[in-house]
Coordinates of C-alpha atoms and ligand atoms in Angstrom, one line a residue:
X203 CA 43.5 -20.3 26.0
X204 CA 41.6 -23.1 27.9
X205 CA 40.7 -22.7 31.3
X206 CA 39.2 -25.1 33.9
X207 CA 36.3 -23.4 36.2
X208 CA 35.7 -25.0 39.8
X209 CA 32.9 -24.6 42.2
X210 CA 34.0 -26.2 45.3
X211 CA 31.1 -26.9 47.8
X212 CA 31.2 -28.8 50.9
X213 CA 31.2 -32.2 49.4
X214 CA 30.7 -31.6 45.9
X215 CA 33.1 -29.9 43.2
X216 CA 31.4 -28.7 39.9
X217 CA 33.8 -28.0 36.8
X218 CA 33.5 -26.7 33.4
X219 CA 36.3 -26.7 31.0
X220 CA 36.5 -24.0 28.3
X221 CA 38.2 -23.2 25.1
X222 CA 38.1 -19.3 25.0
X223 CA 39.2 -18.9 21.5
X224 CA 35.6 -20.0 20.6
X225 CA 34.0 -19.3 24.1
X226 CA 33.1 -23.0 23.8
X227 CA 32.5 -25.5 26.7
X228 CA 35.0 -28.5 26.0
X229 CA 33.7 -30.7 29.0
X230 CA 32.0 -30.7 32.2
X231 CA 31.1 -32.6 35.4
X232 CA 30.7 -32.9 39.0
X233 CA 32.6 -34.8 41.9
X234 CA 30.1 -35.8 44.5
X235 CA 29.9 -37.1 47.7
X236 CA 33.5 -36.2 48.8
X237 CA 34.5 -37.8 52.1
X238 CA 31.4 -39.9 51.9
X239 CA 30.7 -43.4 50.9
X240 CA 29.7 -43.7 47.3
X241 CA 31.7 -40.8 46.2
X242 CA 32.1 -40.3 42.3
X243 CA 32.8 -38.3 39.2
X244 CA 30.5 -37.9 36.5
X245 CA 32.0 -36.3 33.3
X246 CA 30.3 -35.3 30.1
X247 CA 32.1 -34.3 27.0
X248 CA 31.2 -31.6 24.4
X249 CA 29.6 -34.2 22.3
X250 CA 27.1 -35.3 25.1
X251 CA 29.1 -38.7 25.9
X252 CA 29.1 -39.2 29.7
X253 CA 31.0 -41.3 31.8
X254 CA 30.9 -42.4 35.4
X255 CA 33.9 -43.0 37.9
X256 CA 33.4 -44.1 41.4
X257 CA 35.8 -44.0 44.0
X258 CA 37.0 -43.2 47.2
X259 CA 37.3 -39.5 47.0
X260 CA 38.2 -38.5 50.2
X261 CA 39.2 -34.9 50.1
X262 CA 39.0 -32.1 47.7
X263 CA 42.5 -32.8 46.6
X264 CA 41.5 -36.1 45.4
X265 CA 38.6 -34.9 43.8
X266 CA 40.5 -32.3 41.7
X267 CA 43.1 -35.3 40.9
X268 CA 40.1 -37.1 39.6
X269 CA 39.3 -34.0 37.4
X270 CA 42.5 -33.3 36.1
X271 CA 42.9 -37.2 35.1
X272 CA 39.7 -37.7 33.2
X273 CA 40.3 -34.1 31.5
X274 CA 43.7 -35.6 30.3
X275 CA 42.6 -39.5 29.9
X276 CA 43.2 -41.0 26.6
X277 CA 39.9 -42.4 26.6
X278 CA 37.7 -39.8 27.9
X279 CA 39.6 -36.8 27.9
X280 CA 40.1 -33.7 26.0
X281 CA 43.5 -32.5 26.3
X282 CA 46.9 -34.2 25.7
X283 CA 48.7 -33.1 28.9
X284 CA 47.7 -30.8 31.9
X285 CA 50.1 -28.2 30.6
X286 CA 47.3 -27.4 27.9
X287 CA 45.1 -26.0 30.9
X288 CA 46.4 -22.2 31.0
X289 CA 44.7 -21.4 34.3
X290 CA 42.0 -22.2 36.6
X291 CA 39.0 -20.0 37.9
X292 CA 37.5 -20.5 41.1
X293 CA 34.0 -19.5 42.2
X294 CA 34.5 -18.0 45.6
X295 CA 31.6 -16.8 47.6
X296 CA 32.6 -14.3 49.9
X297 CA 35.5 -11.7 49.0
X298 CA 34.3 -9.2 52.2
X299 CA 34.6 -5.4 51.4
X300 CA 38.5 -6.1 50.2
X301 CA 37.9 -7.7 46.8
X302 CA 36.2 -5.3 44.3
X303 CA 36.9 -7.5 41.4
X304 CA 38.4 -11.1 40.3
X305 CA 41.8 -11.4 41.5
X306 CA 45.1 -13.8 40.9
X307 CA 45.6 -16.1 43.7
X308 CA 48.6 -15.2 45.8
X309 CA 49.3 -15.5 49.5
X310 CA 47.8 -11.9 50.2
X311 CA 44.3 -13.5 48.6
X312 CA 44.4 -16.8 50.7
X313 CA 45.0 -14.7 53.7
X314 CA 42.0 -12.6 53.2
X315 CA 40.0 -15.6 52.1
X316 CA 41.1 -17.3 55.4
X317 CA 39.8 -14.3 57.4
X318 CA 36.5 -14.4 55.6
X319 CA 35.8 -18.0 56.5
X320 CA 34.1 -16.0 59.7
X321 CA 31.4 -14.4 57.2
X322 CA 30.8 -17.4 55.0
X323 CA 31.5 -20.4 57.1
X324 CA 29.6 -22.8 54.9
X325 CA 31.2 -21.4 51.6
X326 CA 34.4 -20.3 51.6
X327 CA 36.3 -23.0 53.3
X328 CA 35.5 -25.5 50.3
X329 CA 36.4 -23.0 48.1
X330 CA 39.8 -22.5 49.7
X331 CA 40.1 -26.4 49.6
X332 CA 39.9 -26.2 45.9
X333 CA 42.4 -23.5 45.7
X334 CA 44.9 -25.4 48.0
X335 CA 44.3 -28.8 46.3
X336 CA 44.8 -27.4 43.1
X337 CA 48.1 -25.7 44.2
X338 CA 49.2 -28.9 45.6
X339 CA 48.6 -31.0 42.4
X340 CA 49.7 -28.3 39.9
X341 CA 51.9 -25.6 41.9
X342 CA 52.9 -24.0 38.6
X343 CA 49.4 -23.3 37.3
X344 CA 47.7 -19.7 37.8
X345 CA 44.8 -19.7 40.1
X346 CA 42.2 -16.8 39.7
X347 CA 39.4 -16.2 42.4
X348 CA 36.1 -14.8 41.3
X349 CA 33.8 -13.7 44.1
X350 CA 29.9 -13.9 44.3
X351 CA 30.2 -10.7 46.5
X352 CA 32.5 -8.5 44.2
X353 CA 30.1 -7.1 41.9
X354 CA 28.0 -5.6 44.9
X355 CA 30.9 -3.7 46.1
X356 CA 30.0 -0.9 44.4
X357 CA 26.9 -0.3 46.5
X358 CA 26.7 3.2 48.1
X359 CA 27.1 3.1 52.1
X360 CA 23.3 4.1 52.4
X361 CA 22.2 1.1 50.6
X362 CA 24.7 -1.5 52.4
X363 CA 24.6 -0.3 55.8
X364 CA 22.1 -1.8 58.6
X365 CA 20.6 0.5 61.1
X366 CA 22.5 -1.1 63.8
X367 CA 25.1 0.2 66.2
X368 CA 27.7 1.5 63.7
X369 CA 30.5 0.0 66.1
X370 CA 29.1 -3.4 65.2
X371 CA 29.7 -2.9 61.5
X372 CA 33.4 -1.6 62.3
X373 CA 33.9 -4.7 64.8
X374 CA 32.4 -7.6 62.7
X375 CA 31.7 -6.2 59.2
X376 CA 27.8 -6.4 59.8
X377 CA 26.5 -5.0 56.4
X378 CA 24.7 -5.9 53.4
X379 CA 27.5 -7.6 50.9
X380 CA 24.9 -9.3 48.3
X381 CA 25.6 -12.5 46.4
X382 CA 25.0 -13.9 42.9
X383 CA 27.4 -11.0 41.7
X384 CA 28.8 -13.1 38.8
X385 CA 25.2 -13.9 37.5
X386 CA 23.9 -10.3 37.5
X387 CA 26.9 -9.1 36.0
X388 CA 26.9 -11.6 33.2
X389 CA 23.3 -11.1 32.3
X390 CA 23.4 -7.4 32.5
X391 CA 26.1 -7.1 30.2
X392 CA 25.0 -9.7 27.7
X393 CA 21.4 -7.8 27.7
X394 CA 23.4 -4.8 26.7
X395 CA 25.1 -6.6 24.1
X396 CA 21.7 -8.3 22.7
X397 CA 20.4 -4.6 22.7
X398 CA 23.6 -3.2 21.0
X399 CA 23.8 -0.6 23.7
X400 CA 26.1 0.5 26.5
X401 CA 25.3 -0.4 30.1
X402 CA 26.0 3.5 30.7
X403 CA 22.9 5.4 30.9
X404 CA 20.6 2.3 31.6
X405 CA 18.4 1.3 34.5
X406 CA 18.5 -2.0 34.8
X407 CA 17.1 -4.6 37.1
X408 CA 18.1 -8.1 37.3
X409 CA 16.0 -10.9 38.8
X410 CA 18.4 -14.0 39.5
X411 CA 15.5 -16.5 40.5
X412 CA 16.7 -20.1 41.2
X413 CA 16.6 -22.1 44.2
X414 CA 18.6 -19.4 45.7
X415 CA 17.4 -16.0 44.5
X416 CA 18.2 -12.2 44.3
X417 CA 17.2 -9.1 42.8
X418 CA 19.8 -6.4 41.8
X419 CA 19.6 -2.6 40.9
X420 CA 22.1 -1.9 38.1
X421 CA 22.7 1.7 37.4
X422 CA 25.3 2.7 34.5
X423 CA 26.6 -0.9 34.7
X424 CA 27.3 -0.8 38.5
X425 CA 25.4 -2.5 41.3
X426 CA 23.4 0.1 43.3
X427 CA 21.5 -2.3 45.4
X428 CA 20.4 -5.9 45.9
X429 CA 18.1 -8.0 47.7
X430 CA 20.6 -10.4 49.5
X431 CA 22.4 -9.0 52.7
X432 CA 24.7 -10.0 55.3
X433 CA 24.3 -13.7 54.2
X434 CA 22.1 -15.2 51.5
X435 CA 19.1 -15.5 53.8
X436 CA 18.0 -11.9 52.8
X437 CA 15.5 -10.7 50.4
X438 CA 13.4 -12.7 48.1
X439 CA 11.5 -15.9 49.1
X440 CA 13.9 -18.8 48.0
X441 CA 13.6 -22.7 47.8
X442 CA 14.0 -23.2 51.5
X443 CA 15.1 -19.7 52.7
X444 CA 12.6 -17.2 54.2
X445 CA 14.1 -14.1 52.7
X446 CA 12.9 -10.8 54.7
X447 CA 11.2 -11.5 58.0
X448 CA 10.9 -9.1 61.0
X449 CA 13.8 -9.9 63.1
X450 CA 11.2 -9.6 66.0
X451 CA 9.4 -12.6 64.9
X452 CA 12.8 -14.6 64.7
X453 CA 13.6 -13.8 68.6
X454 CA 10.0 -14.7 69.3
X455 CA 10.3 -18.2 67.4
X456 CA 13.8 -18.7 69.3
X457 CA 12.2 -18.2 72.5
X458 CA 9.2 -20.2 72.0
X459 CA 10.5 -23.1 70.4
X460 CA 13.8 -23.0 72.9
X461 CA 16.0 -22.9 70.3
X462 CA 19.6 -21.4 69.8
X463 CA 21.3 -19.9 67.0
X464 CA 22.3 -22.9 65.0
X465 CA 18.9 -24.5 65.1
X466 CA 17.4 -21.1 64.1
X467 CA 19.8 -20.8 61.2
X468 CA 18.7 -24.2 59.9
X469 CA 15.1 -23.1 60.1
X470 CA 15.3 -20.1 58.2
X471 CA 17.6 -21.4 55.8
X472 CA 16.8 -25.1 55.0
X473 CA 13.1 -25.2 56.0
X474 CA 11.4 -22.1 55.0
X475 CA 10.9 -20.3 51.8
X476 CA 8.3 -22.1 49.3
X477 CA 9.3 -25.6 51.4
X478 CA 7.9 -23.8 54.5
X479 CA 4.6 -22.5 53.1
X480 CA 3.8 -25.3 50.8
X481 CA 5.0 -27.9 53.0
X482 CA 5.5 -30.0 50.0
X483 CA 8.5 -29.0 48.2
X484 CA 11.3 -26.2 47.5
X485 CA 11.2 -27.2 43.9
X486 CA 9.1 -24.7 41.7
X487 CA 8.2 -27.3 39.0
X488 CA 6.5 -29.4 42.0
X489 CA 4.9 -26.5 43.6
X490 CA 3.6 -25.3 40.3
X491 CA 1.9 -28.6 39.7
X492 CA 0.4 -29.2 42.8
X493 CA -0.7 -25.8 42.7
X494 CA -2.5 -26.6 39.2
X495 CA -4.3 -29.7 41.0
X496 CA -5.9 -27.1 43.9
X497 CA -3.2 -27.3 46.3
X498 CA -4.2 -24.0 48.4
X499 CA -0.8 -23.6 50.2
X500 CA 0.8 -24.1 47.0
X501 CA -1.0 -21.4 45.5
X502 CA -0.5 -18.9 48.3
X503 CA 3.5 -19.9 48.0
X504 CA 3.4 -18.8 44.4
X505 CA 1.6 -15.8 45.0
X506 CA 3.9 -14.9 47.7
X507 CA 7.1 -15.5 45.5
X508 CA 5.7 -13.5 42.8
X509 CA 4.5 -10.7 45.2
X510 CA 7.8 -10.3 46.9
X511 CA 9.8 -9.8 43.5
X512 CA 7.3 -7.3 42.2
X513 CA 8.1 -5.3 45.4
X514 CA 11.5 -5.2 44.9
X515 CA 11.4 -4.3 41.5
X516 CA 9.1 -1.4 42.5
X517 CA 11.6 -0.4 45.4
X518 CA 14.7 -0.6 42.8
X519 CA 12.7 1.3 40.4
X520 CA 12.4 4.2 43.1
X521 CA 16.0 3.8 44.2
X522 CA 17.3 4.3 40.6
X523 CA 14.6 7.0 39.4
X524 CA 13.3 4.5 36.6
X525 CA 13.9 1.3 34.9
X526 CA 14.8 0.6 31.4
X527 CA 15.5 -3.1 31.5
X528 CA 14.3 -5.9 33.7
X529 CA 16.0 -9.2 33.3
X530 CA 14.9 -12.6 34.4
X531 CA 17.3 -15.4 34.9
X532 CA 18.2 -18.6 37.0
X533 CA 16.3 -21.8 36.7
X534 CA 12.9 -20.1 37.4
X535 CA 13.4 -16.9 35.7
X536 CA 14.6 -18.7 32.7
X537 CA 12.0 -21.1 32.5
X538 CA 8.9 -20.4 34.3
X539 CA 6.8 -18.3 31.9
X540 CA 3.9 -18.1 34.7
X541 CA 6.3 -16.7 37.4
X542 CA 7.5 -13.9 34.9
X543 CA 3.6 -13.1 34.1
X544 CA 3.0 -13.2 37.8
X545 CA 5.6 -10.9 38.5
X546 CA 4.9 -8.3 35.7
X547 CA 1.1 -8.1 36.1
X548 CA 0.5 -4.8 37.8
X549 CA 3.6 -3.3 36.9
X550 CA 2.4 -1.5 33.8
X551 CA 2.4 1.6 35.4
X552 CA 6.4 1.6 35.3
X553 CA 6.2 0.7 31.7
X554 CA 6.6 -3.2 31.8
X555 CA 4.3 -4.7 29.6
X556 CA 4.7 -8.3 28.4
X557 CA 4.1 -9.9 25.1
X558 CA 2.4 -13.1 26.1
X559 CA 2.6 -14.6 22.7
X560 CA 6.5 -14.3 23.1
X561 CA 6.5 -15.2 26.8
X562 CA 4.3 -18.4 26.9
X563 CA 6.3 -21.3 26.6
X564 CA 9.7 -19.6 26.5
X565 CA 12.6 -21.7 28.0
X566 CA 16.3 -21.1 28.5
X567 CA 16.4 -19.0 25.4
X568 CA 17.7 -15.2 24.9
X569 CA 14.7 -13.1 24.1
X570 CA 12.9 -10.0 24.5
X571 CA 9.5 -10.6 26.0
X572 CA 8.0 -7.2 26.5
X573 CA 5.4 -5.7 23.8
X574 CA 7.1 -3.8 20.9
X575 CA 7.1 -0.2 22.1
X576 CA 7.0 -0.9 25.8
X577 CA 8.7 1.6 27.7
X578 CA 10.9 -1.1 29.5
X579 CA 12.4 -3.9 27.8
X580 CA 11.9 -7.2 29.7
X581 CA 14.2 -10.0 28.8
X582 CA 15.0 -13.5 29.5
X583 CA 18.8 -14.0 29.5
X584 CA 20.2 -17.4 30.7
X585 CA 22.9 -16.8 33.3
X586 CA 26.4 -18.2 32.8
X587 CA 28.5 -17.8 35.7
X588 CA 30.7 -20.5 34.7
X589 CA 31.6 -18.7 31.2
X590 CA 31.9 -15.4 33.2
X591 CA 34.7 -16.9 35.9
X592 CA 36.5 -18.3 32.9
X593 CA 36.5 -14.8 31.1
X594 CA 37.8 -13.2 33.9
X595 CA 40.4 -15.7 34.7
X596 CA 41.5 -15.1 31.2
X597 CA 41.5 -11.5 31.4
X598 CA 43.4 -11.5 34.6
X599 CA 46.2 -14.1 33.4
X600 CA 46.7 -12.0 29.9
X601 CA 47.1 -8.6 32.0
X602 CA 49.7 -10.6 34.2
X603 CA 51.6 -11.5 31.2
X604 CA 51.9 -8.0 29.8
Ligands
AMP15 P1 18.8 -22.9 39.9 O1 19.0 -23.0 41.2 O2 18.9 -21.9 39.2 O3 19.2 -24.3 39.2 O4 16.9 -23.3 39.8 C1 16.4 -24.2 40.6 C2 14.9 -24.2 40.1 O5 14.4 -23.8 38.7 C3 14.0 -24.9 40.9 O6 12.8 -24.5 41.7 C4 13.2 -25.6 39.3 O7 12.0 -26.1 39.9 C5 13.4 -24.2 38.9 N1 12.8 -24.8 37.1 C6 13.6 -25.4 36.4 N2 13.1 -25.4 35.1 C7 12.0 -25.1 35.5 C8 10.6 -25.2 34.4 N3 10.7 -25.4 33.1 N4 9.8 -24.2 35.2 C9 9.7 -23.7 36.2 N5 10.7 -23.7 37.0 C10 11.7 -24.3 36.8

């Protein structure tokens, strides 16, 4: 079965095309600058061959037309005709409280997603544009929505509620939803596969550390708590997002700087986090390099980054009554040995002990990095959200066939 996975952003569409007989990636690419000058599609085939198409890509539908065109083109493509695509899986950011798992897209799903644009005004509208665009181009193709929030719908109420008037939860759905669910689910399941064990009976903490970052507590294979909240700004310190902050400080800054909600949102989402503290960059590699050369604010940003993750690990070990497996993933988690060391240092009391000879220099590779015999297995598991979306899509299509 061949599955196309689409991740539609406001001005971009990332895509990956899988053949699931062998779980292999046949092609991938990105459409960028949709609706702007200089829009283009960058396409890469299995063998690494790359091709660039420039054009007037005015909207998401045209972007998808470009993608379908290149996939089926005689020169650069990998299929003879579009009928070879069995289904399309969409990454959808917000599925609210309704979607506890991935779903075949129908009118009901679309209606619900329209409703949830209120909760994710930046993300759900482009996700929907992808669904509408594809539906208009190939109406017969089944589409599946895979939600970032779905994995976290198992959190108990005492973990997802905020201590605000209960009426506001009922009226507006103000609660912790959590994000990165597809990634947390994928790496936890993959770690269990590698360890040759079932997730049932295990207490796992997954750290997805990328430009956006979150931690998840997974007990018996289900999410019981996660650090992102009503929006992806809560929790860890991220590239340009503040993570946890006293809301009293937020209102104080808004008063003093005389800014409204829109500017405050930009301040805490785009100008804070590692960028805000370092004053240099949101990119971990650049911060690390400057810190090594003696930049004190970069050194501080790194310490704060590690410290926040360490606190969450401690909190989630307490929430679950222990920890058996600690997983690092995402661009930073997979690649930065120094971050992994900084986070784990001091957690020996929980049974977390790194084998530095294994950890040092390890990049983007599945590996257990804890000492042999340590109580907690610490692992690096590269995430693959797109493959997870493709697998979910296949399962749902097959279930509907039967
Ligand atoms: P992601 O959002 O998952 O793509 O991750 C992006 C982050 O990963 C950026 O902050 C990068 O600097 C960081 N990253 C990528 N490669 C490395 C590396 N080799 N060492 C440290 N950080 C890295």
